[in-house]
Amino acid sequence: MIGIVGYGAGNSASVRNALLKIGVPCVISKGPEELEKANGIILPGVGSADATMEALDKMGYRELLERRVRRGGVPFLGICVGLQILFSHSEEGDCDCLGWFSGQVRRFRGELRVPQIGWNAVNFAGDNPLTKGVPDGTCFYFVNSYRAVPEEDGICAGVTDYGGNFCSMVHRDNIYAAQFHIEKSGEPGLRMLENFAALAGEKEEA
């Protein structure tokens, strides 16, 4: 079973529907105890980093995620804000985040339209279990005003150009995350969810 962290994110139902479409059992949790036996955990995200961190702390998810994902090695997938809060700090709400990756989350500068809304290409940084079977340069659906700026080498798994290149995917060990909305990106997004489900032992490798 794949557990979707239920803390009020607007795209939780879309993630669930996408998983059910590819035949993967899943549940949107009502509390951290429902994720204790999940074979994979997805943290969706719509909204601000500060509100997300407040909700995770208030509902007791931070300890669960630290224990099961960071220390326990359970496959984890962050989506949109679910990527941003993996870093040390976000300009959005001037908040400290989970700090799993060293780096900052910063607002797009200059005269760029924010949020970035629409389809944009992702250039993958080498082979990755999450992107197996997805061609390099595939377009995915974005809605974001902020982007992650990693401070450590080797974690950026995908790059996207919006007024210059930014890191749109990260990966280290059992932790995967995408700035774009995997669940709203059509067949390529479904393939990535299938790959994640395979990592969690919930689906055979395609």
Short mmCIF file of C-alpha atoms in Angstrom, two decimals, residues 33-171:
data_model
loop_
_atom_site.label_atom_id
_atom_site.label_comp_id
_atom_site.label_asym_id
_atom_site.label_seq_id
_atom_site.Cartn_x
_atom_site.Cartn_y
_atom_site.Cartn_z
CA GLU A 33 -0.47 6.19 12.37
CA GLU A 34 -2.02 5.23 9.01
CA LEU A 35 1.43 5.46 7.39
CA GLU A 36 3.15 3.08 9.78
CA LYS A 37 2.78 0.10 7.44
CA ALA A 38 2.91 1.93 4.10
CA ASN A 39 5.48 0.48 1.70
CA GLY A 40 5.92 3.86 0.05
CA ILE A 41 5.01 7.40 1.09
CA ILE A 42 3.99 10.30 -1.16
CA LEU A 43 3.95 13.88 0.11
CA PRO A 44 1.84 15.99 -2.25
CA GLY A 45 1.81 19.76 -2.05
CA VAL A 46 -0.26 22.72 -3.15
CA GLY A 47 0.05 26.03 -1.34
CA SER A 48 2.80 27.64 0.70
CA ALA A 49 5.84 26.08 2.34
CA ASP A 50 5.17 27.71 5.71
CA ALA A 51 1.57 26.48 5.85
CA THR A 52 2.71 22.99 4.83
CA MET A 53 5.36 22.82 7.56
CA GLU A 54 2.87 24.09 10.13
CA ALA A 55 0.36 21.40 9.16
CA LEU A 56 2.95 18.60 9.20
CA ASP A 57 4.12 19.61 12.66
CA LYS A 58 0.64 20.13 14.04
CA MET A 59 -0.57 16.73 12.82
CA GLY A 60 2.54 14.84 13.92
CA TYR A 61 3.81 13.86 10.49
CA ARG A 62 7.36 15.21 10.86
CA GLU A 63 8.44 12.55 13.36
CA LEU A 64 6.84 9.80 11.27
CA LEU A 65 8.63 10.96 8.12
CA GLU A 66 11.98 11.30 9.87
CA ARG A 67 11.68 7.83 11.36
CA ARG A 68 10.24 5.84 8.46
CA VAL A 69 11.77 7.67 5.50
CA ARG A 70 15.05 9.19 6.62
CA ARG A 71 16.09 6.51 9.06
CA GLY A 72 13.92 3.59 7.93
CA GLY A 73 14.57 3.79 4.18
CA VAL A 74 10.92 3.66 3.05
CA PRO A 75 10.64 4.93 -0.57
CA PHE A 76 9.45 8.55 -0.54
CA LEU A 77 8.13 10.80 -3.31
CA GLY A 78 7.60 14.54 -2.81
CA ILE A 79 5.51 16.50 -5.31
CA CYS A 80 5.62 20.30 -5.86
CA VAL A 81 5.76 21.86 -2.37
CA GLY A 82 6.58 18.31 -1.29
CA LEU A 83 9.96 18.88 -2.96
CA GLN A 84 10.53 22.38 -1.62
CA ILE A 85 10.11 21.54 2.05
CA LEU A 86 12.86 18.90 1.81
CA PHE A 87 15.39 21.74 1.82
CA SER A 88 16.78 23.76 4.71
CA HIS A 89 14.83 26.98 4.31
CA SER A 90 12.20 28.60 2.06
CA GLU A 91 11.74 32.27 1.26
CA GLU A 92 8.03 31.52 1.13
CA GLY A 93 6.91 32.49 4.62
CA ASP A 94 10.60 32.74 5.64
CA CYS A 95 10.36 29.27 7.17
CA ASP A 96 12.74 26.51 8.15
CA CYS A 97 11.83 23.24 6.44
CA LEU A 98 12.70 19.56 6.93
CA GLY A 99 16.35 20.04 6.04
CA TRP A 100 16.82 16.64 4.40
CA PHE A 101 18.77 18.42 1.64
CA SER A 102 21.07 21.40 2.10
CA GLY A 103 19.84 24.39 0.14
CA GLN A 104 17.35 27.21 -0.16
CA VAL A 105 14.00 27.64 -1.88
CA ARG A 106 13.80 31.01 -3.64
CA ARG A 107 11.21 32.92 -5.61
CA PHE A 108 11.73 33.34 -9.34
CA ARG A 109 13.42 36.72 -9.95
CA GLY A 110 13.15 39.34 -12.65
CA GLU A 111 10.25 39.85 -15.00
CA LEU A 112 9.20 36.22 -15.23
CA ARG A 113 5.50 35.51 -14.89
CA VAL A 114 4.84 33.84 -11.58
CA PRO A 115 3.56 31.38 -10.92
CA GLN A 116 4.94 29.40 -13.83
CA ILE A 117 1.84 27.58 -15.04
CA GLY A 118 1.93 25.05 -17.83
CA TRP A 119 4.00 22.40 -19.54
CA ASN A 120 7.77 22.56 -19.53
CA ALA A 121 10.56 20.16 -20.43
CA VAL A 122 12.62 18.29 -17.83
CA ASN A 123 16.14 17.24 -18.78
CA PHE A 124 17.16 14.28 -16.64
CA ALA A 125 20.61 14.12 -15.03
CA GLY A 126 21.52 10.54 -15.89
CA ASP A 127 19.68 7.30 -15.23
CA ASN A 128 17.21 7.26 -12.38
CA PRO A 129 14.78 4.52 -11.25
CA LEU A 130 11.93 7.05 -11.14
CA THR A 131 12.35 8.11 -14.77
CA LYS A 132 12.83 4.64 -16.29
CA GLY A 133 10.99 4.51 -19.60
CA VAL A 134 10.41 8.29 -19.72
CA PRO A 135 12.34 10.05 -22.52
CA ASP A 136 14.75 12.83 -21.59
CA GLY A 137 13.23 16.24 -22.33
CA THR A 138 9.65 15.10 -21.69
CA CYS A 139 7.27 17.91 -20.76
CA PHE A 140 5.50 17.89 -17.39
CA TYR A 141 2.92 20.17 -15.80
CA PHE A 142 4.21 22.91 -13.49
CA VAL A 143 2.56 25.41 -11.15
CA ASN A 144 5.27 27.13 -9.12
CA SER A 145 6.52 30.54 -8.05
CA TYR A 146 9.53 29.18 -6.16
CA ARG A 147 12.37 26.83 -7.03
CA ALA A 148 14.93 24.88 -5.06
CA VAL A 149 18.59 25.91 -5.08
CA PRO A 150 20.58 22.89 -3.81
CA GLU A 151 23.84 23.47 -1.96
CA GLU A 152 25.17 19.94 -2.36
CA ASP A 153 26.37 18.09 -5.43
CA GLY A 154 24.73 15.06 -6.94
CA ILE A 155 21.14 15.43 -5.74
CA CYS A 156 19.67 17.25 -8.75
CA ALA A 157 18.03 14.60 -10.93
CA GLY A 158 16.34 16.91 -13.43
CA VAL A 159 16.69 20.46 -14.76
CA THR A 160 14.11 22.79 -16.30
CA ASP A 161 14.55 26.14 -18.05
CA TYR A 162 12.36 29.00 -16.84
CA GLY A 163 14.32 32.23 -17.13
CA GLY A 164 17.38 30.04 -16.70
CA ASN A 165 17.88 26.48 -15.54
CA PHE A 166 16.62 25.38 -12.15
CA CYS A 167 16.56 22.04 -10.35
CA SER A 168 13.14 20.48 -10.94
CA MET A 169 13.87 16.96 -9.59
CA VAL A 170 15.97 15.68 -6.71
CA HIS A 171 17.04 12.21 -5.63
#
